[in-house]
Amino acid sequence: MRLLNKIAFITGGGRGIGREIALAFAREGADVAVAARTQSEVETVAKEVQGLGRRGMAVRLDLTNRANIRQAVKTVLDHFGRVDILVNNAGVLSKGPVHTLDEETWDFTLAINLTGIFLVTQSLLGQMLERGWGRIININSSSGKIGLPYRSAYAASKHGALGFMRSLASEVADKGITVNAICPGLVDTQMWDTSVENFAAEMGKTPEEAREMFRQRIPVKRFTEAWELAPLAVYLASDDAISMTGQAIQLDGGFLQS
Ligand SMILES: NC(=O)c1ccc[n+]([C@@H]2O[C@H](COP(=O)([O-])OP(=O)(O)OC[C@H]3O[C@@H](n4cnc5c(N)ncnc54)[C@H](OP(=O)(O)O)[C@@H]3O)[C@@H](O)[C@H]2O)c1
């Protein structure tokens, strides 16, 4: 029970990586607010958290809507009284060559993957500073460190999010708050399924052929499963990680070495 009685807020907690982190946190004794747009998904995960004997709360959150972000954070703080652990996990992947990429796609991607992280973090930081304890974990990507053709908005948002993470980590390092990022490679989730279909169409291959091509590029020759990210998130959220801050940790089957 490494997170006993901690309160966690997880954006994009309704499925994929966020759901696995929500359930792992609950198993370690945390109460969890699960936030995203799809009400049925966040409600299901909140019930799963309750099934593990912890308080689980479903919150509607749309990171493109500032009023909704403020409302969601207020709802969670009114309900739980505080948030100790923030996981900025929600994200979207967009595509398109730069010369035809429309501004809406650029703005939408950065709103969720970058500005959304800033807004949610800022709205929860004050109460962490007051208590002198906090854990902020951002789910980033290998695309936060390297460029990816036809995925410029995604890569720019993830690079920006790492800059934000490192700056904030420096700001609050002596205030009991750690700020880190986990950088997955290719994780078997809905996002990757959609992505494979898009890559396949771009390359004139079947989704199966595209999937196999990407699998061959991963040194361990397998995609990461969403649950594999959860133990690292538990560690980063725990008291054990007091000296771990400002880090962008790869968990990608050996794709990028540090
Ligand atoms: N899968 C991969 O291969 C991979 C690789 C590297 C990094 N990542 C990162 O891992 C994180 C989680 O991705 P995943 O693979 O678990 O994808 P996923 O299954 O598509 O889940 C994404 C989550 O983000 C939420 N979300 C999307 N737009 C949102 C918005 N406007 N407001 C609030 N929540 C929103 C989604 O819920 P709603 O749609 O219901 O809002 C969903 O819960 C992302 O940051 C992604 O960039 C994934």
PDB file of N, CA and C in Angstrom, residues 8-14 22 31-50 54-61 68 71-77 79-80:
ATOM      1  N   ALA A   8      -5.712  10.945  -5.873  1.00  0.00           N
ATOM      2  CA  ALA A   8      -5.135  11.110  -7.217  1.00  0.00           C
ATOM      3  C   ALA A   8      -6.187  11.615  -8.201  1.00  0.00           C
ATOM      4  N   PHE A   9      -5.726  12.425  -9.126  1.00  0.00           N
ATOM      5  CA  PHE A   9      -6.572  12.944 -10.219  1.00  0.00           C
ATOM      6  C   PHE A   9      -5.896  12.513 -11.512  1.00  0.00           C
ATOM      7  N   ILE A  10      -6.621  11.749 -12.343  1.00  0.00           N
ATOM      8  CA  ILE A  10      -6.010  11.212 -13.563  1.00  0.00           C
ATOM      9  C   ILE A  10      -6.810  11.681 -14.773  1.00  0.00           C
ATOM     10  N   THR A  11      -6.174  12.490 -15.624  1.00  0.00           N
ATOM     11  CA  THR A  11      -6.858  12.918 -16.847  1.00  0.00           C
ATOM     12  C   THR A  11      -6.749  11.790 -17.877  1.00  0.00           C
ATOM     13  N   GLY A  12      -7.794  11.649 -18.677  1.00  0.00           N
ATOM     14  CA  GLY A  12      -7.808  10.553 -19.643  1.00  0.00           C
ATOM     15  C   GLY A  12      -7.808   9.204 -18.949  1.00  0.00           C
ATOM     16  N   GLY A  13      -8.477   9.139 -17.807  1.00  0.00           N
ATOM     17  CA  GLY A  13      -8.454   7.907 -17.011  1.00  0.00           C
ATOM     18  C   GLY A  13      -9.484   6.872 -17.436  1.00  0.00           C
ATOM     19  N   GLY A  14     -10.261   7.176 -18.465  1.00  0.00           N
ATOM     20  CA  GLY A  14     -11.363   6.290 -18.838  1.00  0.00           C
ATOM     21  C   GLY A  14     -10.967   5.046 -19.608  1.00  0.00           C
ATOM     22  N   ALA A  22      -5.031   4.319 -12.970  1.00  0.00           N
ATOM     23  CA  ALA A  22      -6.088   4.518 -11.967  1.00  0.00           C
ATOM     24  C   ALA A  22      -6.264   3.259 -11.112  1.00  0.00           C
ATOM     25  N   ASP A  31      -7.361   6.945  -3.346  1.00  0.00           N
ATOM     26  CA  ASP A  31      -8.673   7.288  -3.900  1.00  0.00           C
ATOM     27  C   ASP A  31      -8.416   8.014  -5.216  1.00  0.00           C
ATOM     28  N   VAL A  32      -9.289   7.797  -6.195  1.00  0.00           N
ATOM     29  CA  VAL A  32      -8.959   8.267  -7.545  1.00  0.00           C
ATOM     30  C   VAL A  32     -10.134   8.997  -8.206  1.00  0.00           C
ATOM     31  N   ALA A  33      -9.863  10.209  -8.696  1.00  0.00           N
ATOM     32  CA  ALA A  33     -10.805  10.919  -9.568  1.00  0.00           C
ATOM     33  C   ALA A  33     -10.379  10.653 -11.004  1.00  0.00           C
ATOM     34  N   VAL A  34     -11.302  10.105 -11.784  1.00  0.00           N
ATOM     35  CA  VAL A  34     -11.024   9.687 -13.162  1.00  0.00           C
ATOM     36  C   VAL A  34     -11.727  10.679 -14.096  1.00  0.00           C
ATOM     37  N   ALA A  35     -10.945  11.347 -14.951  1.00  0.00           N
ATOM     38  CA  ALA A  35     -11.527  12.437 -15.742  1.00  0.00           C
ATOM     39  C   ALA A  35     -11.286  12.262 -17.230  1.00  0.00           C
ATOM     40  N   ALA A  36     -12.319  12.499 -18.026  1.00  0.00           N
ATOM     41  CA  ALA A  36     -12.228  12.517 -19.495  1.00  0.00           C
ATOM     42  C   ALA A  36     -13.589  12.954 -20.035  1.00  0.00           C
ATOM     43  N   ARG A  37     -13.718  12.949 -21.364  1.00  0.00           N
ATOM     44  CA  ARG A  37     -14.988  13.402 -21.955  1.00  0.00           C
ATOM     45  C   ARG A  37     -16.054  12.307 -21.965  1.00  0.00           C
ATOM     46  N   THR A  38     -15.637  11.058 -22.179  1.00  0.00           N
ATOM     47  CA  THR A  38     -16.633   9.979 -22.353  1.00  0.00           C
ATOM     48  C   THR A  38     -17.132   9.494 -20.992  1.00  0.00           C
ATOM     49  N   GLN A  39     -18.357   9.951 -20.664  1.00  0.00           N
ATOM     50  CA  GLN A  39     -18.914   9.716 -19.332  1.00  0.00           C
ATOM     51  C   GLN A  39     -18.970   8.226 -18.983  1.00  0.00           C
ATOM     52  N   SER A  40     -19.397   7.400 -19.962  1.00  0.00           N
ATOM     53  CA  SER A  40     -19.564   5.968 -19.664  1.00  0.00           C
ATOM     54  C   SER A  40     -18.219   5.360 -19.263  1.00  0.00           C
ATOM     55  N   GLU A  41     -17.133   5.783 -19.919  1.00  0.00           N
ATOM     56  CA  GLU A  41     -15.810   5.195 -19.609  1.00  0.00           C
ATOM     57  C   GLU A  41     -15.308   5.630 -18.226  1.00  0.00           C
ATOM     58  N   VAL A  42     -15.441   6.924 -17.914  1.00  0.00           N
ATOM     59  CA  VAL A  42     -14.941   7.350 -16.593  1.00  0.00           C
ATOM     60  C   VAL A  42     -15.791   6.757 -15.473  1.00  0.00           C
ATOM     61  N   GLU A  43     -17.083   6.601 -15.742  1.00  0.00           N
ATOM     62  CA  GLU A  43     -17.941   5.993 -14.711  1.00  0.00           C
ATOM     63  C   GLU A  43     -17.565   4.529 -14.477  1.00  0.00           C
ATOM     64  N   THR A  44     -17.270   3.820 -15.558  1.00  0.00           N
ATOM     65  CA  THR A  44     -16.891   2.406 -15.420  1.00  0.00           C
ATOM     66  C   THR A  44     -15.603   2.289 -14.602  1.00  0.00           C
ATOM     67  N   VAL A  45     -14.609   3.122 -14.908  1.00  0.00           N
ATOM     68  CA  VAL A  45     -13.328   3.030 -14.178  1.00  0.00           C
ATOM     69  C   VAL A  45     -13.510   3.468 -12.717  1.00  0.00           C
ATOM     70  N   ALA A  46     -14.328   4.500 -12.493  1.00  0.00           N
ATOM     71  CA  ALA A  46     -14.575   4.927 -11.102  1.00  0.00           C
ATOM     72  C   ALA A  46     -15.211   3.770 -10.312  1.00  0.00           C
ATOM     73  N   LYS A  47     -16.105   3.029 -10.950  1.00  0.00           N
ATOM     74  CA  LYS A  47     -16.729   1.866 -10.274  1.00  0.00           C
ATOM     75  C   LYS A  47     -15.688   0.776 -10.023  1.00  0.00           C
ATOM     76  N   GLU A  48     -14.779   0.596 -10.985  1.00  0.00           N
ATOM     77  CA  GLU A  48     -13.717  -0.412 -10.788  1.00  0.00           C
ATOM     78  C   GLU A  48     -12.830  -0.023  -9.602  1.00  0.00           C
ATOM     79  N   VAL A  49     -12.570   1.276  -9.466  1.00  0.00           N
ATOM     80  CA  VAL A  49     -11.784   1.763  -8.313  1.00  0.00           C
ATOM     81  C   VAL A  49     -12.538   1.440  -7.027  1.00  0.00           C
ATOM     82  N   GLN A  50     -13.847   1.694  -7.035  1.00  0.00           N
ATOM     83  CA  GLN A  50     -14.663   1.393  -5.841  1.00  0.00           C
ATOM     84  C   GLN A  50     -14.642  -0.098  -5.546  1.00  0.00           C
ATOM     85  N   ARG A  54     -11.618   1.436  -2.715  1.00  0.00           N
ATOM     86  CA  ARG A  54     -11.228   2.840  -2.575  1.00  0.00           C
ATOM     87  C   ARG A  54     -12.345   3.752  -3.075  1.00  0.00           C
ATOM     88  N   ARG A  55     -12.258   5.033  -2.748  1.00  0.00           N
ATOM     89  CA  ARG A  55     -13.223   5.991  -3.290  1.00  0.00           C
ATOM     90  C   ARG A  55     -12.853   6.300  -4.747  1.00  0.00           C
ATOM     91  N   GLY A  56     -13.779   6.094  -5.635  1.00  0.00           N
ATOM     92  CA  GLY A  56     -13.560   6.400  -7.057  1.00  0.00           C
ATOM     93  C   GLY A  56     -14.584   7.422  -7.495  1.00  0.00           C
ATOM     94  N   MET A  57     -14.142   8.392  -8.261  1.00  0.00           N
ATOM     95  CA  MET A  57     -15.041   9.469  -8.685  1.00  0.00           C
ATOM     96  C   MET A  57     -14.895   9.679 -10.189  1.00  0.00           C
ATOM     97  N   ALA A  58     -16.024   9.788 -10.882  1.00  0.00           N
ATOM     98  CA  ALA A  58     -16.000  10.061 -12.332  1.00  0.00           C
ATOM     99  C   ALA A  58     -16.226  11.554 -12.548  1.00  0.00           C
ATOM    100  N   VAL A  59     -15.381  12.145 -13.367  1.00  0.00           N
ATOM    101  CA  VAL A  59     -15.487  13.585 -13.614  1.00  0.00           C
ATOM    102  C   VAL A  59     -15.479  13.831 -15.118  1.00  0.00           C
ATOM    103  N   ARG A  60     -16.394  14.687 -15.582  1.00  0.00           N
ATOM    104  CA  ARG A  60     -16.359  15.045 -17.006  1.00  0.00           C
ATOM    105  C   ARG A  60     -15.333  16.150 -17.209  1.00  0.00           C
ATOM    106  N   LEU A  61     -14.388  15.883 -18.096  1.00  0.00           N
ATOM    107  CA  LEU A  61     -13.317  16.863 -18.357  1.00  0.00           C
ATOM    108  C   LEU A  61     -13.087  16.956 -19.855  1.00  0.00           C
ATOM    109  N   ASN A  68     -14.655  24.339 -18.390  1.00  0.00           N
ATOM    110  CA  ASN A  68     -14.882  22.968 -17.950  1.00  0.00           C
ATOM    111  C   ASN A  68     -13.707  22.453 -17.107  1.00  0.00           C
ATOM    112  N   GLN A  71     -14.161  23.873 -13.690  1.00  0.00           N
ATOM    113  CA  GLN A  71     -15.292  23.216 -13.024  1.00  0.00           C
ATOM    114  C   GLN A  71     -14.900  21.812 -12.563  1.00  0.00           C
ATOM    115  N   ALA A  72     -14.187  21.072 -13.426  1.00  0.00           N
ATOM    116  CA  ALA A  72     -13.803  19.694 -13.079  1.00  0.00           C
ATOM    117  C   ALA A  72     -12.879  19.684 -11.863  1.00  0.00           C
ATOM    118  N   VAL A  73     -11.914  20.586 -11.865  1.00  0.00           N
ATOM    119  CA  VAL A  73     -10.970  20.643 -10.733  1.00  0.00           C
ATOM    120  C   VAL A  73     -11.720  21.017  -9.448  1.00  0.00           C
ATOM    121  N   LYS A  74     -12.628  21.979  -9.550  1.00  0.00           N
ATOM    122  CA  LYS A  74     -13.398  22.400  -8.370  1.00  0.00           C
ATOM    123  C   LYS A  74     -14.247  21.237  -7.843  1.00  0.00           C
ATOM    124  N   THR A  75     -14.870  20.507  -8.763  1.00  0.00           N
ATOM    125  CA  THR A  75     -15.710  19.363  -8.357  1.00  0.00           C
ATOM    126  C   THR A  75     -14.887  18.346  -7.569  1.00  0.00           C
ATOM    127  N   VAL A  76     -13.676  18.082  -8.036  1.00  0.00           N
ATOM    128  CA  VAL A  76     -12.825  17.086  -7.357  1.00  0.00           C
ATOM    129  C   VAL A  76     -12.361  17.620  -5.999  1.00  0.00           C
ATOM    130  N   LEU A  77     -11.945  18.876  -5.962  1.00  0.00           N
ATOM    131  CA  LEU A  77     -11.474  19.445  -4.689  1.00  0.00           C
ATOM    132  C   LEU A  77     -12.619  19.551  -3.680  1.00  0.00           C
ATOM    133  N   HIS A  79     -15.107  17.535  -3.523  1.00  0.00           N
ATOM    134  CA  HIS A  79     -15.460  16.165  -3.116  1.00  0.00           C
ATOM    135  C   HIS A  79     -14.400  15.566  -2.188  1.00  0.00           C
ATOM    136  N   PHE A  80     -13.136  15.651  -2.588  1.00  0.00           N
ATOM    137  CA  PHE A  80     -12.074  14.966  -1.835  1.00  0.00           C
ATOM    138  C   PHE A  80     -11.330  15.895  -0.857  1.00  0.00           C
TER     139      PHE A  80
END
